[in-house]
């Protein structure tokens, strides 16, 4: 049962990923790829990955996630920081892959959309295998629920 704490431990990554979407409400954002294209004629990352999203996501993931980890005794400030940053870096790699396989910004990539940030966070702050498995199984479900909610609230443009 102790494995269920893995989901709470992963809070910084979830918050970081969700908070990045709030950057679309900013008056001006700057794409991380600088609007540049790859040799395949497609954007390196696309307009969906911005410096503001990276900064806002990492900051809120840390500021909200750290007290949660501390309260449950699940980690230190470095866990909160690495999980937040790792999640957003994984999400950026996910967009790079999506562009390379010809998907436009916002087009759905099943599993990749739901798990890119998980692998990014795992890479920077590896959990126990049993925790990793539970997070990998539950995240697509939580991700779906969160994104449909964000879509209905008008925070996200697509329900994925
Ligand atoms: N976002 C951002 N910067 C980031 C991550 C996300 O500005 N580093 C914002 C963008 O407004 C983005 C929204 O959060 O449109 C939703 O994120 P996501 O679903 O990951 O991006 P998509 O627009 O679907 O683009 P992609 O196809 O590249 O995943
Ligand atoms: Mg998307």
mmCIF file of C-alpha atoms and ligand atoms in Angstrom:
data_model
loop_
_atom_site.group_PDB
_atom_site.id
_atom_site.type_symbol
_atom_site.label_atom_id
_atom_site.label_comp_id
_atom_site.label_asym_id
_atom_site.label_seq_id
_atom_site.Cartn_x
_atom_site.Cartn_y
_atom_site.Cartn_z
ATOM 1 C CA UNK A 1 0.000 0.000 0.000
ATOM 2 C CA UNK A 2 2.980 2.150 0.685
ATOM 3 C CA UNK A 3 3.354 2.306 -3.130
ATOM 4 C CA UNK A 4 0.404 4.716 -3.263
ATOM 5 C CA UNK A 5 2.716 7.336 -1.771
ATOM 6 C CA UNK A 6 4.510 7.281 -5.118
ATOM 7 C CA UNK A 7 1.679 9.356 -6.595
ATOM 8 C CA UNK A 8 2.038 11.947 -3.833
ATOM 9 C CA UNK A 9 5.829 11.893 -4.245
ATOM 10 C CA UNK A 10 5.285 12.686 -7.940
ATOM 11 C CA UNK A 11 3.228 15.836 -7.147
ATOM 12 C CA UNK A 12 5.978 18.278 -8.247
ATOM 13 C CA UNK A 13 6.031 16.673 -11.720
ATOM 14 C CA UNK A 14 2.239 16.778 -12.034
ATOM 15 C CA UNK A 15 2.044 20.391 -10.878
ATOM 16 C CA UNK A 16 4.913 21.438 -13.147
ATOM 17 C CA UNK A 17 3.270 19.863 -16.164
ATOM 18 C CA UNK A 18 -0.105 21.426 -15.425
ATOM 19 C CA UNK A 19 1.306 24.844 -14.497
ATOM 20 C CA UNK A 20 3.211 25.161 -17.789
ATOM 21 C CA UNK A 21 -0.122 25.395 -19.629
ATOM 22 C CA UNK A 22 -0.974 28.576 -17.675
ATOM 23 C CA UNK A 23 1.681 30.428 -19.688
ATOM 24 C CA UNK A 24 -0.757 30.658 -22.564
ATOM 25 C CA UNK A 25 -2.558 33.377 -20.594
ATOM 26 C CA UNK A 26 0.542 35.581 -20.633
ATOM 27 C CA UNK A 27 0.433 38.515 -23.074
ATOM 28 C CA UNK A 28 3.657 37.394 -24.746
ATOM 29 C CA UNK A 29 5.594 34.119 -24.808
ATOM 30 C CA UNK A 30 8.866 33.046 -26.367
ATOM 31 C CA UNK A 31 9.224 29.629 -28.036
ATOM 32 C CA UNK A 32 12.246 27.688 -26.786
ATOM 33 C CA UNK A 33 13.230 26.753 -30.346
ATOM 34 C CA UNK A 34 13.248 30.453 -31.273
ATOM 35 C CA UNK A 35 10.822 29.727 -34.111
ATOM 36 C CA UNK A 36 13.493 27.686 -35.891
ATOM 37 C CA UNK A 37 12.992 24.728 -38.193
ATOM 38 C CA UNK A 38 14.703 21.351 -38.418
ATOM 39 C CA UNK A 39 16.190 19.856 -41.589
ATOM 40 C CA UNK A 40 12.906 17.987 -42.131
ATOM 41 C CA UNK A 41 11.173 21.334 -42.688
ATOM 42 C CA UNK A 42 9.223 21.132 -39.430
ATOM 43 C CA UNK A 43 9.659 23.203 -36.289
ATOM 44 C CA UNK A 44 12.308 21.941 -33.871
ATOM 45 C CA UNK A 45 9.794 22.000 -30.984
ATOM 46 C CA UNK A 46 6.908 24.277 -32.008
ATOM 47 C CA UNK A 47 5.072 27.131 -30.329
ATOM 48 C CA UNK A 48 3.718 24.873 -27.578
ATOM 49 C CA UNK A 49 7.082 24.816 -25.757
ATOM 50 C CA UNK A 50 7.951 28.242 -24.361
ATOM 51 C CA UNK A 51 10.513 29.647 -21.928
ATOM 52 C CA UNK A 52 7.638 31.040 -19.882
ATOM 53 C CA UNK A 53 6.041 27.589 -19.597
ATOM 54 C CA UNK A 54 9.355 26.067 -18.541
ATOM 55 C CA UNK A 55 9.950 28.761 -15.920
ATOM 56 C CA UNK A 56 6.380 28.920 -14.617
ATOM 57 C CA UNK A 57 6.101 25.129 -14.532
ATOM 58 C CA UNK A 58 9.400 24.574 -12.737
ATOM 59 C CA UNK A 59 8.677 27.348 -10.241
ATOM 60 C CA UNK A 60 5.121 26.298 -9.381
ATOM 61 C CA UNK A 61 6.074 22.610 -9.394
ATOM 62 C CA UNK A 62 8.712 23.413 -6.798
ATOM 63 C CA UNK A 63 6.749 25.928 -4.727
ATOM 64 C CA UNK A 64 3.642 23.733 -4.506
ATOM 65 C CA UNK A 65 5.376 20.350 -4.663
ATOM 66 C CA UNK A 66 8.023 20.891 -2.018
ATOM 67 C CA UNK A 67 5.596 21.517 0.902
ATOM 68 C CA UNK A 68 3.694 18.376 -0.147
ATOM 69 C CA UNK A 69 6.869 16.247 -0.120
ATOM 70 C CA UNK A 70 7.944 17.773 3.181
ATOM 71 C CA UNK A 71 4.520 17.250 4.781
ATOM 72 C CA UNK A 72 4.448 13.553 3.866
ATOM 73 C CA UNK A 73 8.153 13.092 4.582
ATOM 74 C CA UNK A 74 8.695 11.883 1.012
ATOM 75 C CA UNK A 75 11.629 13.988 -0.099
ATOM 76 C CA UNK A 76 13.731 17.101 0.081
ATOM 77 C CA UNK A 77 13.753 20.361 -1.856
ATOM 78 C CA UNK A 78 16.072 18.794 -4.416
ATOM 79 C CA UNK A 79 13.488 16.082 -5.182
ATOM 80 C CA UNK A 80 10.858 18.775 -5.710
ATOM 81 C CA UNK A 81 13.169 20.720 -8.005
ATOM 82 C CA UNK A 82 14.438 17.734 -10.022
ATOM 83 C CA UNK A 83 10.956 16.270 -10.504
ATOM 84 C CA UNK A 84 9.584 19.645 -11.690
ATOM 85 C CA UNK A 85 12.438 20.400 -14.058
ATOM 86 C CA UNK A 86 12.693 16.802 -15.255
ATOM 87 C CA UNK A 87 8.978 16.702 -16.087
ATOM 88 C CA UNK A 88 9.241 19.794 -18.271
ATOM 89 C CA UNK A 89 12.427 18.645 -19.988
ATOM 90 C CA UNK A 90 10.773 15.302 -20.745
ATOM 91 C CA UNK A 91 7.774 17.164 -22.172
ATOM 92 C CA UNK A 92 10.138 19.141 -24.412
ATOM 93 C CA UNK A 93 11.799 15.944 -25.678
ATOM 94 C CA UNK A 94 8.278 14.590 -26.308
ATOM 95 C CA UNK A 95 7.474 17.565 -28.547
ATOM 96 C CA UNK A 96 10.771 17.121 -30.389
ATOM 97 C CA UNK A 97 9.802 13.505 -31.120
ATOM 98 C CA UNK A 98 6.259 14.526 -32.144
ATOM 99 C CA UNK A 99 7.586 17.063 -34.659
ATOM 100 C CA UNK A 100 10.051 14.520 -36.084
ATOM 101 C CA UNK A 101 7.294 11.985 -36.727
ATOM 102 C CA UNK A 102 5.242 14.681 -38.455
ATOM 103 C CA UNK A 103 2.680 15.586 -35.784
ATOM 104 C CA UNK A 104 1.805 19.276 -35.542
ATOM 105 C CA UNK A 105 1.686 21.183 -32.272
ATOM 106 C CA UNK A 106 -1.310 20.005 -30.265
ATOM 107 C CA UNK A 107 -1.915 16.871 -32.345
ATOM 108 C CA UNK A 108 -2.474 13.822 -30.181
ATOM 109 C CA UNK A 109 0.307 11.292 -29.607
ATOM 110 C CA UNK A 110 -1.135 8.526 -27.410
ATOM 111 C CA UNK A 111 1.141 7.474 -24.537
ATOM 112 C CA UNK A 112 3.869 9.918 -25.580
ATOM 113 C CA UNK A 113 1.690 12.887 -24.491
ATOM 114 C CA UNK A 114 0.965 11.176 -21.182
ATOM 115 C CA UNK A 115 4.353 9.730 -20.339
ATOM 116 C CA UNK A 116 7.074 11.981 -21.806
ATOM 117 C CA UNK A 117 7.148 14.111 -18.657
ATOM 118 C CA UNK A 118 7.175 11.001 -16.451
ATOM 119 C CA UNK A 119 10.351 9.655 -18.063
ATOM 120 C CA UNK A 120 11.951 13.094 -17.878
ATOM 121 C CA UNK A 121 11.267 13.292 -14.147
ATOM 122 C CA UNK A 122 12.459 9.690 -13.600
ATOM 123 C CA UNK A 123 15.697 10.475 -15.399
ATOM 124 C CA UNK A 124 16.524 13.392 -13.113
ATOM 125 C CA UNK A 125 15.245 11.759 -9.911
ATOM 126 C CA UNK A 126 14.944 7.963 -10.254
ATOM 127 C CA UNK A 127 12.353 6.311 -7.955
ATOM 128 C CA UNK A 128 12.269 2.712 -6.665
ATOM 129 C CA UNK A 129 11.144 0.334 -9.444
ATOM 130 C CA UNK A 130 7.865 -0.459 -7.657
ATOM 131 C CA UNK A 131 7.077 3.253 -7.382
ATOM 132 C CA UNK A 132 7.996 3.820 -11.028
ATOM 133 C CA UNK A 133 5.629 1.063 -12.166
ATOM 134 C CA UNK A 134 2.685 2.438 -10.209
ATOM 135 C CA UNK A 135 3.306 5.969 -11.490
ATOM 136 C CA UNK A 136 3.553 4.680 -15.080
ATOM 137 C CA UNK A 137 0.261 2.794 -14.750
ATOM 138 C CA UNK A 138 -1.742 5.514 -12.990
ATOM 139 C CA UNK A 139 -0.411 8.603 -14.798
ATOM 140 C CA UNK A 140 -2.207 8.083 -18.147
ATOM 141 C CA UNK A 141 -5.497 7.846 -16.227
ATOM 142 C CA UNK A 142 -4.778 10.908 -14.069
ATOM 143 C CA UNK A 143 -3.456 12.785 -17.113
ATOM 144 C CA UNK A 144 -6.647 12.083 -19.054
ATOM 145 C CA UNK A 145 -8.852 13.229 -16.172
ATOM 146 C CA UNK A 146 -6.785 16.389 -15.649
ATOM 147 C CA UNK A 147 -6.711 17.313 -19.318
ATOM 148 C CA UNK A 148 -10.426 16.798 -19.907
ATOM 149 C CA UNK A 149 -11.056 18.994 -16.845
ATOM 150 C CA UNK A 150 -8.619 21.661 -18.081
ATOM 151 C CA UNK A 151 -10.275 21.527 -21.512
ATOM 152 C CA UNK A 152 -13.740 22.006 -20.019
ATOM 153 C CA UNK A 153 -12.422 24.905 -17.923
ATOM 154 C CA UNK A 154 -10.943 26.508 -21.032
ATOM 155 C CA UNK A 155 -7.342 26.239 -19.812
ATOM 156 C CA UNK A 156 -6.361 23.743 -22.506
ATOM 157 C CA UNK A 157 -7.199 23.847 -26.217
ATOM 158 C CA UNK A 158 -7.392 20.066 -26.576
ATOM 159 C CA UNK A 159 -8.656 17.426 -24.132
ATOM 160 C CA UNK A 160 -5.249 15.578 -24.266
HETATM 161 N N1 LIG B 1 3.414 25.114 -22.516
HETATM 162 C C1 LIG B 1 4.410 26.072 -22.628
HETATM 163 N N2 LIG B 1 5.716 25.744 -22.405
HETATM 164 C C2 LIG B 1 6.059 24.491 -22.055
HETATM 165 C C3 LIG B 1 5.065 23.502 -21.921
HETATM 166 C C4 LIG B 1 3.737 23.839 -22.177
HETATM 167 O O1 LIG B 1 4.128 27.233 -22.931
HETATM 168 N N3 LIG B 1 7.358 24.227 -21.809
HETATM 169 C C5 LIG B 1 2.005 25.511 -22.750
HETATM 170 C C6 LIG B 1 1.687 25.794 -24.215
HETATM 171 O O2 LIG B 1 0.753 26.836 -24.262
HETATM 172 C C7 LIG B 1 1.063 24.483 -24.683
HETATM 173 C C8 LIG B 1 0.284 24.080 -23.446
HETATM 174 O O3 LIG B 1 1.119 24.468 -22.357
HETATM 175 O O4 LIG B 1 0.245 24.642 -25.802
HETATM 176 C C9 LIG B 1 -0.040 22.604 -23.386
HETATM 177 O O5 LIG B 1 1.133 21.839 -23.325
HETATM 178 P P1 LIG B 1 1.317 20.557 -24.246
HETATM 179 O O6 LIG B 1 0.062 19.776 -24.354
HETATM 180 O O7 LIG B 1 2.524 19.855 -23.755
HETATM 181 O O8 LIG B 1 1.694 21.223 -25.651
HETATM 182 P P2 LIG B 1 0.987 21.167 -27.071
HETATM 183 O O9 LIG B 1 0.458 22.513 -27.410
HETATM 184 O O10 LIG B 1 0.072 19.998 -27.146
HETATM 185 O O11 LIG B 1 2.203 20.942 -28.073
HETATM 186 P P3 LIG B 1 2.953 19.584 -28.452
HETATM 187 O O12 LIG B 1 2.225 18.997 -29.626
HETATM 188 O O13 LIG B 1 4.315 20.060 -28.809
HETATM 189 O O14 LIG B 1 2.946 18.697 -27.254
HETATM 190 MG MG1 LIG B 2 -0.619 18.599 -26.038
#
